[in-house]
């Protein structure tokens, strides 16, 4: 539609939708670039973020198509064909929204799970993933069949269930999931052995997720206020904008922990992302110290070893004590690393003595 009415919300919804999509794309690109620059590889949460972005882009296109058919204009100014195309686009957008939210949540849960090897944290992550998949499955099925087939998209004229109750369910369970993810991150951060200032910085990154909760609440409030409106094509614009903000903020806040300032703070505490260190090397030995700068320089310093080996006698045992210095890499920065490691090796000698009677009988 080339012409807009004076009080039309079509341009605002369309422009904001594309702006938020670009923001989400830049966040994912920054995340992937930072991850590859530091670790030279991608992990499971990166692929989940890419999948979420794909669904976000598809959902944004669907909303843009709805605005092209008059969403944001007054109902009486639209033709029947425009209304039908608009409803089909919004129907697709709702389903794609749930998909995008599902994968962005899974990406953040997987990232937090990779920060710690503790079995308790792993069980919490598994529980949150299952809850997320159940939430998404119910949301997608109910959204796909909100109205009686074959016109499942016809929420204006078709026979549909209580869509207002559906928004309440989707938003409430969405908030519960967000709270669970924040608690998951806080449980990991409080156990990090570092000073409070650094813990506060790490916690602040995950607490950005509160912005998603705020927008979900706005989404619920606006959906309740406009559910009985006679002009749904015009009055529901706050719901559309809130939905786009929820989707975009979910992706951005899931990517924020992967930005370089946060990763630097995370690495300074001695924690690792899935056992990875910079440039993809996993430091598992205490006998060497590796420093990598740029792409080509590597310095290796061997450890000092001292052995105390007494001369064994026939009926004595041998004891070897080895002291070695730990790696001066990442683990040296952690408060849990040890100063020296003592290895003790014992060797026992067995002497066979024959009885004299046995020897004489043999003669």
Coordinates of C-alpha atoms in Angstrom, one line a residue:
X1 CA 0.0 0.0 0.0
X2 CA 1.6 3.2 -1.2
X3 CA -0.6 5.6 0.8
X4 CA -0.9 5.6 4.6
X5 CA -3.6 7.2 6.8
X6 CA -2.6 9.9 9.2
X7 CA -2.8 7.6 12.2
X8 CA -1.4 4.5 10.5
X9 CA 1.1 2.4 12.5
X10 CA 2.1 0.5 9.4
X11 CA 5.4 2.4 8.7
X12 CA 6.4 2.2 12.4
X13 CA 5.9 -1.5 12.7
X14 CA 7.7 -2.2 9.4
X15 CA 10.7 0.0 10.1
X16 CA 11.1 -1.2 13.6
X17 CA 10.9 -4.8 12.5
X18 CA 13.7 -4.4 10.0
X19 CA 15.8 -2.4 12.4
X20 CA 15.5 -5.1 15.1
X21 CA 16.4 -7.8 12.5
X22 CA 19.5 -5.9 11.5
X23 CA 20.4 -5.6 15.2
X24 CA 20.0 -9.3 15.7
X25 CA 22.1 -10.1 12.6
X26 CA 25.0 -7.8 13.8
X27 CA 24.9 -9.5 17.2
X28 CA 25.2 -13.0 15.8
X29 CA 28.0 -11.9 13.4
X30 CA 29.9 -10.3 16.3
X31 CA 29.4 -13.4 18.4
X32 CA 30.7 -15.7 15.7
X33 CA 33.6 -13.5 14.7
X34 CA 34.7 -13.2 18.3
X35 CA 34.4 -16.9 18.9
X36 CA 36.4 -17.8 15.8
X37 CA 39.1 -15.2 16.5
X38 CA 39.7 -16.5 20.0
X39 CA 39.0 -20.2 19.7
X40 CA 39.3 -20.9 16.0
X41 CA 36.1 -23.1 16.1
X42 CA 32.4 -22.9 16.7
X43 CA 30.4 -24.8 19.4
X44 CA 26.9 -26.1 19.7
X45 CA 25.5 -22.8 21.1
X46 CA 26.8 -20.9 18.0
X47 CA 24.9 -23.2 15.6
X48 CA 21.8 -22.8 17.8
X49 CA 22.1 -19.0 17.6
X50 CA 22.4 -19.2 13.8
X51 CA 19.3 -21.3 13.6
X52 CA 17.5 -18.8 15.9
X53 CA 18.5 -15.9 13.6
X54 CA 17.2 -17.8 10.5
X55 CA 13.8 -18.1 12.1
X56 CA 14.0 -14.5 13.3
X57 CA 14.6 -13.4 9.7
X58 CA 11.7 -15.4 8.4
X59 CA 9.4 -14.1 11.1
X60 CA 10.4 -10.5 10.3
X61 CA 9.7 -11.0 6.6
X62 CA 6.3 -12.4 7.5
X63 CA 5.5 -9.3 9.7
X64 CA 6.7 -7.1 6.9
X65 CA 4.4 -8.9 4.5
X66 CA 1.6 -8.3 6.9
X67 CA 2.3 -4.5 6.9
X68 CA 2.4 -4.6 3.1
X69 CA -1.2 -5.9 3.2
X70 CA -2.4 -3.2 5.6
X71 CA -1.5 -4.3 9.1
X72 CA -1.4 -1.1 11.2
X73 CA -4.3 0.5 9.1
X74 CA -7.9 0.7 10.2
X75 CA -9.9 -2.4 9.5
X76 CA -12.6 -0.7 7.5
X77 CA -10.1 0.7 5.0
X78 CA -8.8 -2.7 4.0
X79 CA -10.1 -5.0 1.3
X80 CA -11.0 -8.6 1.9
X81 CA -8.0 -10.0 0.0
X82 CA -5.7 -7.7 2.0
X83 CA -7.2 -8.9 5.3
X84 CA -6.8 -12.5 4.3
X85 CA -3.1 -12.1 3.3
X86 CA -2.4 -10.1 6.4
X87 CA -3.9 -12.9 8.7
X88 CA -1.9 -15.5 6.9
X89 CA 1.3 -13.5 7.3
X90 CA 0.7 -13.0 11.0
X91 CA -0.2 -16.6 11.4
X92 CA 3.2 -17.6 10.0
X93 CA 4.9 -15.0 12.1
X94 CA 3.5 -16.4 15.4
X95 CA 4.8 -19.9 14.6
X96 CA 8.2 -18.6 13.5
X97 CA 8.4 -16.5 16.6
X98 CA 8.2 -19.5 18.9
X99 CA 10.8 -21.3 16.8
X100 CA 13.2 -18.4 17.1
X101 CA 12.7 -18.0 20.8
X102 CA 13.2 -21.7 21.4
X103 CA 16.6 -21.8 19.7
X104 CA 17.9 -18.6 21.2
X105 CA 17.1 -20.0 24.7
X106 CA 18.8 -23.3 23.9
X107 CA 21.9 -21.3 22.7
X108 CA 22.2 -19.5 26.0
X109 CA 21.5 -22.6 28.1
X110 CA 24.2 -24.5 26.2
X111 CA 26.7 -21.7 26.6
X112 CA 26.2 -21.6 30.4
X113 CA 26.3 -25.4 30.6
X114 CA 29.7 -25.3 28.8
X115 CA 31.2 -23.0 31.5
X116 CA 31.3 -25.7 34.2
X117 CA 31.9 -29.4 34.3
X118 CA 29.8 -29.8 37.5
X119 CA 27.2 -32.6 37.2
X120 CA 24.6 -30.5 39.1
X121 CA 24.9 -27.7 36.6
X122 CA 24.7 -30.1 33.8
X123 CA 21.4 -31.6 35.2
X124 CA 20.0 -28.1 35.6
X125 CA 20.8 -27.4 31.9
X126 CA 19.2 -30.6 30.7
X127 CA 16.1 -29.8 32.7
X128 CA 15.9 -26.3 31.2
X129 CA 16.4 -27.7 27.7
X130 CA 13.6 -30.2 28.2
X131 CA 11.3 -27.4 29.5
X132 CA 12.2 -25.2 26.6
X133 CA 11.4 -27.9 24.0
X134 CA 8.1 -28.7 25.7
X135 CA 7.3 -25.0 25.8
X136 CA 8.1 -24.6 22.1
X137 CA 6.3 -27.8 21.1
X138 CA 3.1 -26.8 22.8
X139 CA 3.4 -23.2 21.5
X140 CA 3.9 -24.3 17.9
X141 CA 1.1 -26.8 17.9
X142 CA -1.5 -24.5 19.5
X143 CA -0.4 -21.6 17.3
X144 CA -0.7 -23.8 14.2
X145 CA -4.2 -25.0 15.1
X146 CA -5.6 -21.9 16.9
X147 CA -8.6 -22.0 14.5
X148 CA -10.7 -24.8 13.0
X149 CA -9.2 -26.3 9.8
X150 CA -8.8 -25.6 7.0
X151 CA -8.8 -21.9 7.8
X152 CA -6.4 -22.2 10.8
X153 CA -5.1 -18.7 10.1
X154 CA -8.5 -16.9 10.1
X155 CA -8.5 -15.5 13.6
X156 CA -11.0 -12.7 12.6
X157 CA -13.8 -14.8 11.1
X158 CA -13.0 -18.4 11.9
X159 CA -13.9 -20.5 14.9
X160 CA -10.9 -20.3 17.2
X161 CA -10.1 -21.1 20.8
X162 CA -9.4 -18.3 23.3
X163 CA -6.4 -16.6 21.7
X164 CA -6.2 -14.3 24.8
X165 CA -5.6 -17.3 27.0
X166 CA -3.0 -18.6 24.5
X167 CA -1.0 -15.4 24.8
X168 CA -1.2 -15.7 28.6
X169 CA 0.1 -19.2 28.6
X170 CA 2.9 -18.5 26.1
X171 CA 4.0 -15.3 28.0
X172 CA 3.8 -16.8 31.5
X173 CA 5.8 -19.9 30.6
X174 CA 8.2 -17.8 28.7
X175 CA 8.9 -15.7 31.8
X176 CA 9.4 -18.8 33.9
X177 CA 12.0 -20.1 31.4
X178 CA 13.8 -16.8 31.4
X179 CA 13.9 -16.8 35.2
X180 CA 15.3 -20.3 35.2
X181 CA 18.0 -19.4 32.7
X182 CA 19.1 -16.4 34.8
X183 CA 19.2 -18.6 38.0
X184 CA 21.3 -21.1 36.1
X185 CA 23.8 -18.4 35.3
X186 CA 23.9 -17.0 38.8
X187 CA 24.5 -20.5 40.3
X188 CA 27.6 -20.8 38.2
X189 CA 28.9 -17.3 38.8
X190 CA 28.6 -17.4 42.6
X191 CA 30.9 -20.4 42.8
X192 CA 33.7 -18.7 40.7
X193 CA 36.7 -18.1 42.9
X194 CA 37.3 -14.4 42.2
X195 CA 36.7 -11.0 43.7
X196 CA 33.2 -9.5 43.9
X197 CA 33.8 -6.9 41.3
X198 CA 34.5 -9.4 38.6
X199 CA 31.5 -11.5 39.7
X200 CA 29.3 -8.4 39.4
X201 CA 30.5 -7.8 35.8
X202 CA 29.8 -11.4 34.8
X203 CA 26.4 -11.4 36.5
X204 CA 25.5 -8.1 34.8
X205 CA 25.9 -9.7 31.4
X206 CA 23.4 -12.4 32.1
X207 CA 21.1 -10.0 34.0
X208 CA 20.6 -8.3 30.6
X209 CA 18.1 -11.1 30.1
X210 CA 15.7 -9.2 32.4
X211 CA 15.0 -6.9 29.5
X212 CA 13.5 -9.8 27.7
X213 CA 11.2 -10.5 30.7
X214 CA 10.1 -6.8 30.7
X215 CA 9.2 -6.9 27.1
X216 CA 7.3 -10.2 27.6
X217 CA 5.2 -8.5 30.3
X218 CA 4.5 -5.6 27.9
X219 CA 3.5 -8.2 25.3
X220 CA 1.0 -9.8 27.7
X221 CA -0.4 -6.4 28.9
X222 CA -1.0 -5.1 25.4
X223 CA -2.5 -8.5 24.2
X224 CA -5.0 -8.3 27.1
X225 CA -5.9 -4.7 26.3
X226 CA -6.5 -5.3 22.6
X227 CA -8.0 -8.7 22.7
X228 CA -11.6 -7.4 22.4
X229 CA -10.9 -4.5 20.1
X230 CA -13.2 -4.1 17.1
X231 CA -10.2 -2.8 15.1
X232 CA -7.6 -5.5 15.5
X233 CA -5.7 -4.6 12.4
X234 CA -4.9 -1.1 13.9
X235 CA -5.1 -1.4 17.6
X236 CA -2.8 -4.4 18.0
X237 CA 0.3 -2.6 16.8
X238 CA 1.8 -2.5 20.4
X239 CA 1.6 -6.3 20.5
X240 CA 3.5 -6.6 17.2
X241 CA 6.2 -4.2 18.3
X242 CA 6.5 -6.0 21.7
X243 CA 6.8 -9.3 20.0
X244 CA 9.6 -8.1 17.7
X245 CA 11.5 -6.6 20.7
X246 CA 11.2 -9.9 22.7
X247 CA 12.6 -11.8 19.7
X248 CA 15.4 -9.4 19.0
X249 CA 16.4 -9.0 22.6
X250 CA 16.4 -12.7 23.1
X251 CA 19.0 -13.1 20.4
X252 CA 21.1 -10.1 21.4
X253 CA 21.3 -11.1 25.1
X254 CA 22.1 -14.7 24.2
X255 CA 25.0 -13.4 22.1
X256 CA 26.2 -10.8 24.7
X257 CA 28.2 -13.3 26.8
X258 CA 30.2 -14.2 23.7
X259 CA 31.4 -10.7 23.1
X260 CA 35.1 -10.1 23.7
X261 CA 35.0 -8.0 26.9
X262 CA 32.9 -10.7 28.6
X263 CA 35.1 -13.6 27.4
X264 CA 38.2 -11.8 28.6
X265 CA 36.6 -11.4 32.1
X266 CA 35.6 -15.0 32.0
X267 CA 39.0 -16.3 31.0
X268 CA 40.7 -14.2 33.7
X269 CA 38.8 -16.2 36.3
X270 CA 40.3 -19.4 35.1
X271 CA 37.1 -20.7 33.6
X272 CA 37.0 -22.2 30.1
X273 CA 34.4 -22.6 27.5
X274 CA 33.9 -26.3 27.0
X275 CA 37.6 -26.9 27.9
X276 CA 38.8 -24.6 25.1
X277 CA 41.5 -22.1 25.5
X278 CA 42.6 -19.4 23.0
X279 CA 43.1 -20.4 19.4
X280 CA 41.5 -23.8 20.1
X281 CA 44.3 -25.3 22.3
X282 CA 43.2 -27.3 25.3
X283 CA 45.8 -27.1 28.1
X284 CA 45.7 -30.3 30.0
X285 CA 49.3 -30.8 31.0
X286 CA 51.1 -29.2 33.9
X287 CA 54.6 -29.8 32.5
X288 CA 54.7 -27.0 30.0
X289 CA 53.8 -23.3 29.6
X290 CA 52.6 -22.1 26.2
X291 CA 52.1 -18.5 25.2
X292 CA 50.5 -17.6 21.9
X293 CA 50.5 -14.1 20.5
X294 CA 49.1 -13.3 17.1
X295 CA 49.1 -16.4 14.9
X296 CA 52.6 -17.6 14.8
X297 CA 54.7 -17.1 17.9
X298 CA 54.8 -19.8 20.6
X299 CA 57.2 -20.0 23.5
X300 CA 57.6 -23.3 25.5
X301 CA 59.3 -23.4 28.8
X302 CA 60.0 -26.9 30.2
X303 CA 59.3 -27.8 33.8
X304 CA 62.0 -28.4 36.4
X305 CA 62.1 -31.9 37.8
X306 CA 64.1 -33.1 40.8
X307 CA 64.4 -36.7 41.8
X308 CA 65.6 -38.3 45.0
X309 CA 66.6 -41.9 44.4
X310 CA 68.2 -43.9 47.2
X311 CA 70.3 -47.0 46.4
X312 CA 68.1 -50.0 47.0
X313 CA 69.2 -53.0 49.0
X314 CA 68.0 -56.6 48.5
X315 CA 65.2 -56.4 51.0
X316 CA 64.5 -52.7 50.7
X317 CA 62.2 -50.7 48.5
X318 CA 63.0 -47.8 46.2
X319 CA 61.2 -44.5 46.5
X320 CA 61.2 -41.8 43.8
X321 CA 59.9 -38.3 44.6
X322 CA 59.3 -36.0 41.7
X323 CA 58.4 -32.3 42.0
X324 CA 57.3 -30.4 39.0
X325 CA 56.1 -26.9 38.4
X326 CA 52.6 -26.4 37.1
X327 CA 51.7 -24.7 33.8
X328 CA 51.9 -20.9 33.9
X329 CA 49.0 -20.7 31.5
X330 CA 45.4 -20.2 32.3
X331 CA 45.3 -22.5 35.3
X332 CA 48.0 -20.5 37.0
X333 CA 45.6 -17.6 37.2
X334 CA 43.0 -19.6 39.0
X335 CA 43.0 -19.6 42.7
X336 CA 42.4 -23.4 42.7
X337 CA 45.7 -24.2 40.9
X338 CA 48.5 -25.8 43.0
X339 CA 52.0 -24.5 43.4
X340 CA 53.8 -27.9 43.1
X341 CA 52.8 -31.4 42.3
X342 CA 54.5 -34.2 44.2
X343 CA 54.7 -37.6 42.6
X344 CA 56.0 -40.6 44.6
X345 CA 56.9 -43.9 43.0
X346 CA 57.7 -47.0 45.0
X347 CA 59.6 -50.0 43.6
X348 CA 59.7 -53.2 45.7
X349 CA 62.5 -55.9 45.3
X350 CA 61.7 -59.5 46.0
X351 CA 64.5 -62.0 47.0
X352 CA 64.1 -65.7 46.7
X353 CA 65.9 -67.9 49.4
X354 CA 65.9 -71.7 49.1
X355 CA 66.1 -74.0 52.1
X356 CA 69.2 -76.0 52.7
X357 CA 67.4 -79.3 52.8
X358 CA 65.9 -78.7 49.4
X359 CA 69.4 -77.9 48.0
X360 CA 70.9 -81.1 49.5
X361 CA 68.2 -83.3 48.2
X362 CA 68.8 -82.0 44.8
X363 CA 72.5 -83.0 45.0

